[in-house]
Amino acid sequence: MSRRALLGLVMVAAACGGGEDDAAGAGGSGGGGGDGINDQPPACIQMPKCAYGLEHHIDAICVEDECIDVGARGPDDQVQRASFYIFSRYPKEVTGYRIASVGVTMFHPTRPNGERLTCADLLALEPAKRRNAGYTNVVAWNSRNAADIGGNDTIPAPMSRIPVNEPGVEYVLLSELWSGPTDAASPHANTGAVIADGCVEGVVVEEGQYLLPDGSVDERFSTLIQTSWVESAK
């Protein structure tokens, strides 16, 4: 992985301010989530003192205060991208009407302090800090309202524009089921409290799309996460 020049980073950080305890990573338009993402090239999105709210597609992470390129590169040196479909199964204790929205987040396994991120680390963080650039490096995320889930025990959520893993890199995937709807003004941040959450490690995404020509989901680009009832929500 190549290291980026820091000049642009310093200029952006000076303009943005903030700190690692700011819940900057908790907002945004879905770091791979779809339309409306600002396509202007950022410096280092994940810098603790200048988080963009994940309004850009991610192509760099922050490690020990430096920008590190992330994602496999194609012949044109552009980041290869993938889309993924996540099914979140909620526990039997949670009835469908209590869940108003779902948030799914893909994390790079390297934390900003250089340590390795595990599901145990992630679930130990309070929800406001899980997508915060001071604690984790997000590579993609999306949220959606959990309308019309009926009697189904799973909530689907697509995630697009994910950087394809580099060799030897395995992502960490988090699903959170929230009591409140998404906030269009934030934009699309989940609201309320986390009722249930689940996490899986060792996620590898291939370049491609989850949707097949017949409209079904390609199993190579999908996964199921079993969530667990959050103790504080009981």
Coordinates of N, CA and C in Angstrom, one line a residue:
M1 N 0.8 -1.2 0.0 CA 0.0 0.0 0.0 C 0.9 1.2 0.0
S2 N 0.5 2.2 -0.8 CA 1.3 3.4 -0.9 C 0.9 4.5 0.1
R3 N 1.8 5.3 0.6 CA 1.5 6.3 1.5 C 1.3 7.6 0.7
R4 N 0.3 8.4 1.1 CA -0.1 9.6 0.4 C 0.6 10.8 0.9
A5 N 0.8 11.8 0.1 CA 1.4 13.0 0.6 C 0.5 13.7 1.6
L6 N 1.0 14.4 2.6 CA 0.2 14.9 3.6 C -0.2 16.4 3.4
L7 N 0.3 17.0 2.4 CA 0.1 18.4 2.3 C -1.4 18.8 2.2
G8 N -2.1 18.1 1.3 CA -3.6 18.3 1.1 C -4.3 17.9 2.4
L9 N -3.8 16.9 3.1 CA -4.5 16.5 4.3 C -4.4 17.6 5.4
V10 N -3.2 18.2 5.5 CA -3.1 19.2 6.6 C -4.0 20.4 6.3
M11 N -4.1 20.8 5.0 CA -4.9 21.9 4.6 C -6.4 21.6 4.9
V12 N -6.8 20.4 4.6 CA -8.2 20.0 4.9 C -8.5 20.0 6.4
A13 N -7.6 19.4 7.1 CA -7.7 19.3 8.6 C -7.9 20.6 9.2
A14 N -7.1 21.6 8.7 CA -7.1 22.9 9.3 C -8.5 23.6 9.1
A15 N -9.1 23.2 8.0 CA -10.4 23.8 7.6 C -11.5 23.2 8.4
C16 N -11.4 21.9 8.8 CA -12.5 21.2 9.4 C -12.5 21.2 10.9
G17 N -11.4 21.1 11.5 CA -11.3 21.0 13.0 C -11.9 19.7 13.5
G18 N -12.4 19.7 14.7 CA -13.0 18.6 15.3 C -12.0 17.7 16.1
G19 N -12.5 16.5 16.5 CA -11.6 15.7 17.3 C -12.1 14.3 17.2
E20 N -11.4 13.3 17.8 CA -11.7 11.9 17.6 C -13.0 11.5 18.3
D21 N -13.4 12.3 19.3 CA -14.7 12.0 20.0 C -15.9 12.6 19.4
D22 N -15.7 13.4 18.3 CA -16.8 13.9 17.5 C -17.5 12.7 16.9
A23 N -18.8 12.7 16.8 CA -19.5 11.6 16.2 C -19.6 11.8 14.7
A24 N -18.5 12.2 14.1 CA -18.5 12.6 12.7 C -18.8 11.4 11.8
G25 N -18.3 10.3 12.2 CA -18.5 9.1 11.3 C -19.9 8.5 11.4
A26 N -20.8 9.1 12.3 CA -22.1 8.5 12.4 C -23.1 9.1 11.4
G27 N -22.7 10.0 10.6 CA -23.6 10.6 9.7 C -23.2 10.2 8.3
G28 N -23.5 11.0 7.3 CA -23.1 10.8 6.0 C -24.2 10.2 5.1
S29 N -23.9 10.1 3.8 CA -24.9 9.6 2.9 C -24.7 8.2 2.5
G30 N -24.0 7.5 3.3 CA -23.8 6.1 3.1 C -22.5 5.9 2.3
G31 N -21.5 5.4 3.0 CA -20.1 5.4 2.4 C -20.0 4.5 1.2
G32 N -21.0 4.0 0.7 CA -21.0 3.2 -0.5 C -22.4 3.0 -0.8
G33 N -23.3 3.8 -0.2 CA -24.7 3.5 -0.1 C -25.5 4.0 -1.3
G34 N -25.0 4.7 -2.2 CA -25.9 5.0 -3.4 C -25.7 6.4 -3.9
D35 N -26.9 7.0 -4.3 CA -26.9 8.2 -5.0 C -26.6 9.4 -4.0
G36 N -26.2 10.5 -4.6 CA -26.0 11.7 -3.8 C -24.7 11.8 -3.1
I37 N -23.8 10.9 -3.3 CA -22.5 11.0 -2.7 C -21.6 12.0 -3.4
N38 N -21.0 12.9 -2.6 CA -20.1 13.9 -3.2 C -18.9 13.2 -3.9
D39 N -18.8 13.5 -5.2 CA -17.7 12.8 -5.9 C -16.4 13.6 -6.0
Q40 N -16.3 14.8 -5.3 CA -15.1 15.5 -5.3 C -14.0 14.7 -4.5
P41 N -12.8 14.7 -5.1 CA -11.8 13.9 -4.5 C -11.4 14.4 -3.1
P42 N -11.5 13.6 -2.1 CA -11.1 14.1 -0.7 C -9.6 13.9 -0.5
A43 N -9.2 14.4 0.6 CA -7.8 14.1 1.1 C -7.9 12.8 1.8
C44 N -7.9 12.7 3.1 CA -8.1 11.5 3.8 C -9.4 11.5 4.6
I45 N -10.4 10.9 4.1 CA -11.7 11.0 4.7 C -11.7 10.6 6.1
Q46 N -10.9 9.6 6.5 CA -11.0 9.0 7.8 C -10.2 9.7 8.9
M47 N -9.5 10.8 8.5 CA -8.7 11.5 9.5 C -9.5 11.9 10.8
P48 N -9.0 11.6 12.0 CA -9.8 11.9 13.2 C -10.2 13.3 13.3
K49 N -9.3 14.3 12.9 CA -9.6 15.7 13.0 C -10.3 16.3 11.8
C50 N -10.6 15.5 10.8 CA -11.4 16.0 9.7 C -12.2 14.9 9.0
A51 N -13.2 14.4 9.7 CA -14.0 13.4 9.1 C -15.1 14.0 8.3
Y52 N -15.3 13.5 7.1 CA -16.3 14.1 6.1 C -17.7 13.6 6.3
G53 N -17.9 12.8 7.4 CA -19.2 12.2 7.5 C -19.5 11.1 6.5
L54 N -18.4 10.6 5.9 CA -18.5 9.5 4.9 C -19.4 9.9 3.7
E55 N -19.2 11.1 3.3 CA -20.0 11.6 2.1 C -19.3 11.2 0.8
H56 N -18.1 10.7 0.9 CA -17.4 10.3 -0.3 C -17.2 8.8 -0.4
H57 N -16.9 8.3 -1.6 CA -16.5 6.9 -1.7 C -15.1 6.8 -1.1
I58 N -14.9 5.8 -0.3 CA -13.6 5.6 0.4 C -12.6 5.0 -0.5
D59 N -11.4 5.7 -0.5 CA -10.2 5.1 -1.2 C -9.0 5.2 -0.4
A60 N -9.1 5.7 0.9 CA -8.0 5.8 1.8 C -8.5 5.7 3.2
I61 N -7.6 5.2 4.1 CA -7.9 5.1 5.5 C -6.8 5.8 6.3
C62 N -7.1 6.1 7.6 CA -6.1 6.7 8.4 C -5.4 5.7 9.3
V63 N -4.1 5.7 9.3 CA -3.3 4.8 10.1 C -2.2 5.7 10.7
E64 N -2.2 5.8 12.0 CA -1.2 6.6 12.7 C -1.0 8.0 12.1
D65 N -2.1 8.7 11.8 CA -2.2 10.0 11.3 C -1.7 10.2 9.9
E66 N -1.6 9.1 9.2 CA -1.3 9.2 7.7 C -2.3 8.5 6.9
C67 N -2.5 9.0 5.7 CA -3.4 8.4 4.7 C -2.8 7.2 4.0
I68 N -3.5 6.1 4.1 CA -3.0 4.9 3.4 C -4.0 4.5 2.4
D69 N -3.6 4.3 1.2 CA -4.5 3.9 0.1 C -5.1 2.5 0.5
V70 N -6.4 2.3 0.1 CA -7.1 1.1 0.4 C -7.8 0.6 -0.8
G71 N -7.9 -0.7 -0.9 CA -8.6 -1.3 -2.1 C -7.7 -1.8 -3.2
A72 N -8.1 -2.9 -3.8 CA -7.3 -3.4 -4.9 C -7.5 -2.4 -6.1
R73 N -6.4 -2.3 -6.9 CA -6.4 -1.3 -8.0 C -6.4 -2.1 -9.3
G74 N -7.1 -1.5 -10.3 CA -7.1 -2.0 -11.6 C -6.0 -1.5 -12.5
P75 N -6.0 -1.9 -13.8 CA -4.9 -1.5 -14.7 C -4.8 0.0 -14.8
D76 N -5.9 0.7 -14.6 CA -5.9 2.2 -14.6 C -5.6 2.9 -13.3
D77 N -5.2 2.0 -12.3 CA -4.8 2.5 -11.0 C -6.0 3.0 -10.2
Q78 N -7.2 2.7 -10.7 CA -8.5 3.1 -10.0 C -8.9 2.0 -9.0
V79 N -9.5 2.4 -7.9 CA -10.0 1.4 -6.9 C -11.1 0.5 -7.6
Q80 N -10.9 -0.8 -7.5 CA -11.9 -1.7 -7.9 C -13.1 -1.7 -6.9
R81 N -14.3 -1.7 -7.4 CA -15.5 -1.6 -6.5 C -16.4 -2.8 -6.6
A82 N -17.2 -3.0 -5.5 CA -18.1 -4.1 -5.5 C -19.4 -3.7 -4.8
S83 N -20.5 -4.4 -5.1 CA -21.7 -4.2 -4.3 C -22.0 -5.5 -3.5
F84 N -22.7 -5.3 -2.4 CA -22.9 -6.4 -1.5 C -24.3 -6.3 -0.9
Y85 N -24.9 -7.4 -0.6 CA -26.3 -7.4 -0.1 C -26.3 -8.1 1.3
I86 N -26.6 -7.4 2.3 CA -26.6 -7.9 3.7 C -28.0 -8.2 4.2
F87 N -28.2 -9.4 4.7 CA -29.4 -9.8 5.3 C -29.2 -9.8 6.8
S88 N -29.9 -9.0 7.6 CA -29.8 -9.0 9.0 C -30.9 -9.7 9.7
R89 N -30.6 -10.8 10.4 CA -31.7 -11.6 11.1 C -31.8 -11.1 12.5
Y90 N -33.0 -10.7 12.9 CA -33.1 -10.2 14.3 C -33.5 -11.3 15.2
P91 N -33.1 -11.2 16.5 CA -33.4 -12.3 17.4 C -34.9 -12.5 17.7
K92 N -35.2 -13.6 18.2 CA -36.6 -13.9 18.5 C -37.3 -13.0 19.5
E93 N -36.4 -12.4 20.4 CA -37.0 -11.5 21.4 C -37.5 -10.2 20.8
V94 N -37.1 -9.9 19.6 CA -37.4 -8.6 19.0 C -38.5 -8.8 18.0
T95 N -39.6 -8.2 18.1 CA -40.7 -8.3 17.2 C -40.5 -7.2 16.1
G96 N -41.0 -7.5 14.9 CA -40.7 -6.6 13.7 C -41.0 -5.2 13.9
Y97 N -42.2 -4.9 14.5 CA -42.6 -3.5 14.6 C -41.7 -2.6 15.5
R98 N -40.9 -3.2 16.3 CA -40.0 -2.4 17.1 C -38.8 -1.9 16.4
I99 N -38.5 -2.5 15.3 CA -37.3 -2.1 14.5 C -37.7 -1.1 13.4
A100 N -37.2 0.1 13.4 CA -37.6 1.1 12.5 C -36.6 1.2 11.3
S101 N -35.3 0.9 11.6 CA -34.3 1.1 10.5 C -33.1 0.1 10.8
V102 N -32.3 0.0 9.8 CA -31.1 -0.9 9.9 C -29.9 -0.1 9.3
G103 N -28.8 -0.3 9.9 CA -27.5 0.3 9.4 C -26.5 -0.8 9.3
V104 N -25.8 -0.8 8.1 CA -24.8 -1.8 7.9 C -23.5 -1.1 7.5
T105 N -22.4 -1.6 8.1 CA -21.1 -0.9 8.0 C -20.0 -1.9 7.7
M106 N -19.2 -1.6 6.7 CA -18.0 -2.4 6.4 C -16.8 -1.7 6.9
F107 N -15.9 -2.4 7.7 CA -14.7 -1.7 8.3 C -13.5 -2.4 7.8
H108 N -12.4 -1.6 7.6 CA -11.1 -2.1 7.4 C -10.6 -2.7 8.7
P109 N -9.8 -3.8 8.6 CA -9.4 -4.5 9.9 C -8.3 -3.7 10.6
T110 N -7.7 -2.7 9.9 CA -6.7 -1.9 10.6 C -7.3 -0.6 11.2
R111 N -7.1 -0.4 12.5 CA -7.7 0.7 13.2 C -6.7 1.9 13.0
P112 N -7.2 3.1 13.3 CA -6.3 4.3 13.2 C -5.1 4.3 14.0
N113 N -5.1 3.5 15.1 CA -3.8 3.4 15.9 C -2.9 2.3 15.4
G114 N -3.3 1.6 14.3 CA -2.5 0.6 13.8 C -2.8 -0.8 14.3
E115 N -3.7 -0.9 15.3 CA -4.1 -2.2 15.9 C -5.2 -2.8 15.0
R116 N -5.4 -4.1 15.2 CA -6.3 -4.9 14.4 C -7.7 -4.8 15.0
L117 N -8.7 -4.5 14.2 CA -10.1 -4.4 14.7 C -10.8 -5.8 14.7
T118 N -11.4 -6.1 15.8 CA -12.2 -7.3 15.9 C -13.6 -7.0 16.2
C119 N -14.5 -8.0 16.0 CA -15.9 -7.8 16.4 C -16.1 -7.5 17.9
A120 N -15.3 -8.1 18.7 CA -15.4 -7.8 20.1 C -15.1 -6.3 20.4
D121 N -14.0 -5.8 19.7 CA -13.7 -4.4 19.9 C -14.8 -3.5 19.4
L122 N -15.4 -3.8 18.3 CA -16.4 -3.0 17.7 C -17.7 -3.0 18.6
L123 N -18.1 -4.1 19.0 CA -19.4 -4.2 19.8 C -19.2 -3.6 21.2
A124 N -18.0 -3.5 21.6 CA -17.7 -2.9 22.9 C -17.8 -1.4 22.9
L125 N -17.7 -0.8 21.7 CA -17.9 0.7 21.5 C -19.3 1.0 21.5
E126 N -19.6 2.2 22.1 CA -21.0 2.7 22.0 C -21.3 3.0 20.6
P127 N -22.6 2.9 20.2 CA -22.9 3.1 18.7 C -22.4 4.4 18.1
A128 N -22.4 5.5 18.9 CA -22.0 6.8 18.3 C -20.5 6.8 17.9
K129 N -19.8 5.9 18.5 CA -18.3 5.9 18.2 C -17.9 4.8 17.2
R130 N -18.8 3.9 16.8 CA -18.4 2.8 15.9 C -18.0 3.3 14.5
R131 N -18.7 4.3 14.0 CA -18.3 4.8 12.7 C -17.4 6.1 12.8
N132 N -16.9 6.3 14.0 CA -16.1 7.5 14.2 C -14.7 7.3 13.8
A133 N -14.1 8.2 13.0 CA -12.8 8.0 12.4 C -11.7 8.0 13.5
G134 N -12.0 8.3 14.7 CA -11.0 8.2 15.7 C -10.8 6.8 16.2
Y135 N -11.8 5.9 16.0 CA -11.7 4.6 16.6 C -11.7 3.5 15.5
T136 N -12.2 3.8 14.3 CA -12.3 2.7 13.3 C -12.0 3.3 11.9
N137 N -11.8 2.5 10.9 CA -11.7 2.9 9.6 C -12.8 2.3 8.7
V138 N -13.8 3.0 8.4 CA -14.9 2.6 7.6 C -14.6 2.6 6.1
V139 N -15.0 1.5 5.4 CA -14.8 1.5 3.9 C -16.1 1.7 3.2
A140 N -17.2 1.4 3.8 CA -18.5 1.6 3.2 C -19.6 1.4 4.3
W141 N -20.7 2.1 4.0 CA -21.8 1.9 4.9 C -23.1 2.3 4.2
N142 N -24.3 1.9 4.8 CA -25.6 2.3 4.3 C -26.6 2.1 5.4
S143 N -27.7 2.8 5.2 CA -28.8 2.6 6.2 C -30.1 2.7 5.4
R144 N -31.1 2.1 6.0 CA -32.4 2.1 5.3 C -33.5 1.9 6.4
N145 N -34.7 2.4 6.1 CA -35.8 2.1 7.0 C -36.3 0.7 6.8
A146 N -36.8 0.1 7.9 CA -37.2 -1.3 7.9 C -38.7 -1.4 7.6
A147 N -39.2 -0.8 6.6 CA -40.6 -0.8 6.3 C -41.0 -2.2 5.7
D148 N -42.2 -2.6 5.9 CA -42.8 -3.7 5.3 C -42.0 -5.0 5.5
I149 N -41.4 -5.2 6.7 CA -40.7 -6.4 7.0 C -41.7 -7.5 7.4
G150 N -42.9 -7.2 7.8 CA -44.0 -8.1 8.1 C -43.5 -9.3 9.0
G151 N -43.8 -10.5 8.6 CA -43.5 -11.6 9.5 C -42.1 -12.2 9.2
N152 N -41.4 -11.5 8.2 CA -40.0 -12.0 7.9 C -39.1 -11.7 9.1
D153 N -38.1 -12.6 9.3 CA -37.2 -12.3 10.4 C -35.9 -11.8 10.0
T154 N -35.8 -11.3 8.7 CA -34.6 -10.7 8.2 C -34.9 -9.4 7.5
I155 N -33.9 -8.5 7.6 CA -34.1 -7.2 6.9 C -32.9 -7.0 5.9
P156 N -33.2 -6.9 4.6 CA -32.2 -6.8 3.6 C -31.7 -5.3 3.5
A157 N -30.4 -5.2 3.2 CA -29.8 -3.8 3.0 C -28.7 -3.9 2.0
P158 N -28.8 -3.2 0.9 CA -27.7 -3.2 -0.1 C -26.5 -2.3 0.4
M159 N -25.3 -2.6 -0.1 CA -24.2 -1.7 0.1 C -23.4 -1.7 -1.2
S160 N -23.1 -0.5 -1.7 CA -22.4 -0.5 -3.0 C -21.1 0.3 -2.9
R161 N -20.3 0.3 -4.0 CA -19.1 1.1 -4.1 C -18.1 0.7 -3.0
I162 N -18.1 -0.6 -2.6 CA -17.1 -1.1 -1.6 C -15.8 -1.3 -2.3
P163 N -14.7 -0.8 -1.7 CA -13.4 -1.2 -2.3 C -13.1 -2.7 -2.2
V164 N -12.7 -3.3 -3.3 CA -12.4 -4.7 -3.3 C -11.2 -4.9 -2.4
N165 N -11.2 -6.0 -1.6 CA -10.1 -6.2 -0.6 C -8.8 -6.4 -1.4
E166 N -7.8 -5.9 -0.7 CA -6.4 -6.2 -1.2 C -6.0 -7.6 -0.7
P167 N -5.1 -8.2 -1.3 CA -4.7 -9.6 -0.9 C -4.3 -9.6 0.6
G168 N -4.9 -10.5 1.4 CA -4.6 -10.6 2.8 C -5.4 -9.8 3.7
V169 N -6.2 -8.9 3.1 CA -7.1 -8.0 3.9 C -8.5 -8.5 4.0
E170 N -9.0 -8.7 5.2 CA -10.4 -9.2 5.4 C -11.2 -8.2 6.2
Y171 N -12.3 -7.8 5.7 CA -13.1 -6.7 6.3 C -13.9 -7.3 7.5
V172 N -14.4 -6.3 8.3 CA -15.3 -6.6 9.4 C -16.6 -6.0 9.1
L173 N -17.7 -6.7 9.2 CA -19.0 -6.3 8.8 C -19.9 -6.2 10.0
L174 N -20.6 -5.0 10.2 CA -21.5 -4.8 11.4 C -22.9 -4.5 10.9
S175 N -23.9 -5.1 11.6 CA -25.3 -4.8 11.3 C -25.9 -4.2 12.6
E176 N -26.6 -3.2 12.6 CA -27.3 -2.6 13.7 C -28.8 -2.4 13.4
L177 N -29.6 -2.8 14.3 CA -31.1 -2.6 14.1 C -31.5 -1.6 15.1
W178 N -32.1 -0.5 14.6 CA -32.4 0.7 15.4 C -33.9 0.9 15.7
S179 N -34.2 1.5 16.8 CA -35.6 1.8 17.2 C -36.2 2.9 16.4
G180 N -35.4 3.8 15.9 CA -35.9 5.0 15.1 C -35.6 4.9 13.7
P181 N -36.3 5.7 12.8 CA -36.1 5.7 11.4 C -34.8 6.4 11.0
T182 N -34.5 6.4 9.8 CA -33.3 7.1 9.3 C -33.7 8.6 9.3
D183 N -32.7 9.5 9.5 CA -32.9 10.9 9.5 C -32.5 11.5 8.2
A184 N -33.4 11.9 7.4 CA -33.1 12.4 6.0 C -32.3 13.7 6.1
A185 N -32.3 14.4 7.2 CA -31.5 15.6 7.3 C -30.1 15.4 7.7
S186 N -29.7 14.2 8.0 CA -28.3 14.0 8.6 C -27.2 13.7 7.6
P187 N -27.3 13.1 6.4 CA -28.5 12.5 5.9 C -28.4 10.9 6.1
H188 N -29.6 10.3 6.3 CA -29.7 8.9 6.4 C -29.0 8.3 7.6
A189 N -28.7 9.0 8.6 CA -28.2 8.5 9.9 C -29.3 7.8 10.6
N190 N -29.1 6.7 11.3 CA -30.1 6.0 12.1 C -30.4 6.8 13.3
T191 N -31.6 6.7 13.8 CA -32.0 7.4 15.0 C -32.5 6.5 16.0
G192 N -32.7 7.0 17.3 CA -33.2 6.1 18.3 C -32.0 5.4 19.0
A193 N -32.3 4.1 19.4 CA -31.3 3.3 20.1 C -31.1 2.0 19.3
V194 N -29.9 1.4 19.5 CA -29.7 0.1 18.9 C -30.4 -1.0 19.7
I195 N -31.3 -1.7 19.1 CA -32.0 -2.8 19.7 C -31.3 -4.1 19.6
A196 N -30.7 -4.3 18.5 CA -29.9 -5.6 18.3 C -28.8 -5.3 17.3
D197 N -27.7 -6.0 17.5 CA -26.6 -5.9 16.6 C -25.8 -7.2 16.4
G198 N -25.1 -7.3 15.3 CA -24.3 -8.5 15.0 C -23.1 -8.1 14.2
C199 N -22.1 -9.0 14.2 CA -20.8 -8.6 13.5 C -20.2 -9.9 13.0
V200 N -19.5 -9.8 11.9 CA -18.8 -10.9 11.3 C -17.4 -10.4 10.8
E201 N -16.4 -11.3 11.0 CA -15.1 -11.0 10.5 C -14.7 -11.8 9.3
G202 N -13.6 -11.5 8.7 CA -13.2 -12.3 7.5 C -14.0 -12.1 6.2
V203 N -14.5 -10.9 6.0 CA -15.4 -10.7 4.9 C -14.5 -10.3 3.7
V204 N -14.6 -10.9 2.6 CA -13.9 -10.6 1.3 C -14.9 -10.4 0.2
V205 N -14.8 -9.2 -0.4 CA -15.7 -8.9 -1.5 C -14.9 -9.0 -2.9
E206 N -15.6 -9.5 -3.9 CA -15.0 -9.6 -5.2 C -15.6 -8.4 -6.0
E207 N -14.8 -8.1 -7.1 CA -15.3 -7.0 -7.9 C -16.6 -7.6 -8.6
G208 N -17.6 -6.8 -8.6 CA -18.9 -7.2 -9.3 C -20.1 -6.7 -8.6
Q209 N -21.3 -7.2 -9.0 CA -22.5 -6.7 -8.4 C -23.4 -7.8 -7.9
Y210 N -24.1 -7.5 -6.8 CA -25.0 -8.5 -6.2 C -26.2 -8.9 -7.0
L211 N -26.6 -8.0 -7.9 CA -27.9 -8.3 -8.6 C -27.7 -9.0 -9.9
L212 N -28.4 -10.1 -10.1 CA -28.3 -10.9 -11.3 C -29.3 -10.4 -12.3
P213 N -29.1 -10.8 -13.6 CA -30.0 -10.2 -14.6 C -31.5 -10.5 -14.4
D214 N -31.8 -11.6 -13.7 CA -33.2 -11.9 -13.4 C -33.8 -11.2 -12.2
G215 N -33.0 -10.4 -11.6 CA -33.4 -9.6 -10.4 C -33.1 -10.3 -9.1
S216 N -32.6 -11.5 -9.1 CA -32.3 -12.2 -7.8 C -30.9 -11.8 -7.4
V217 N -30.6 -12.2 -6.1 CA -29.3 -11.8 -5.5 C -28.3 -12.9 -5.7
D218 N -27.1 -12.6 -6.2 CA -26.0 -13.5 -6.4 C -25.4 -13.8 -5.0
E219 N -25.5 -15.1 -4.6 CA -25.0 -15.5 -3.3 C -23.5 -15.2 -3.0
R220 N -22.7 -15.0 -4.1 CA -21.3 -14.7 -3.9 C -21.2 -13.3 -3.3
F221 N -22.2 -12.5 -3.5 CA -22.2 -11.1 -3.1 C -23.2 -10.8 -2.0
S222 N -23.4 -11.7 -1.2 CA -24.4 -11.5 -0.1 C -24.0 -12.3 1.2
T223 N -24.5 -11.9 2.3 CA -24.2 -12.6 3.5 C -25.4 -12.4 4.5
L224 N -25.4 -13.3 5.5 CA -26.5 -13.2 6.5 C -25.8 -13.0 7.9
I225 N -26.2 -12.0 8.6 CA -25.7 -11.7 9.9 C -26.8 -12.0 10.9
Q226 N -26.5 -12.8 11.9 CA -27.5 -13.0 13.0 C -27.2 -12.0 14.1
T227 N -28.2 -11.2 14.4 CA -28.0 -10.1 15.4 C -28.4 -10.7 16.8
S228 N -27.9 -10.0 17.8 CA -28.3 -10.4 19.2 C -28.9 -9.2 19.9
W229 N -29.8 -9.5 20.7 CA -30.5 -8.5 21.5 C -29.5 -7.7 22.4
V230 N -29.5 -6.4 22.3 CA -28.6 -5.6 23.1 C -29.1 -5.5 24.5
E231 N -28.2 -5.8 25.4 CA -28.6 -5.9 26.8 C -29.3 -4.6 27.3
S232 N -28.8 -3.4 26.9 CA -29.4 -2.2 27.4 C -30.8 -1.9 26.9
A233 N -31.1 -2.6 25.8 CA -32.5 -2.4 25.2 C -33.5 -3.3 25.8
K234 N -33.2 -4.2 26.7 CA -34.1 -5.1 27.3 C -35.0 -4.4 28.3

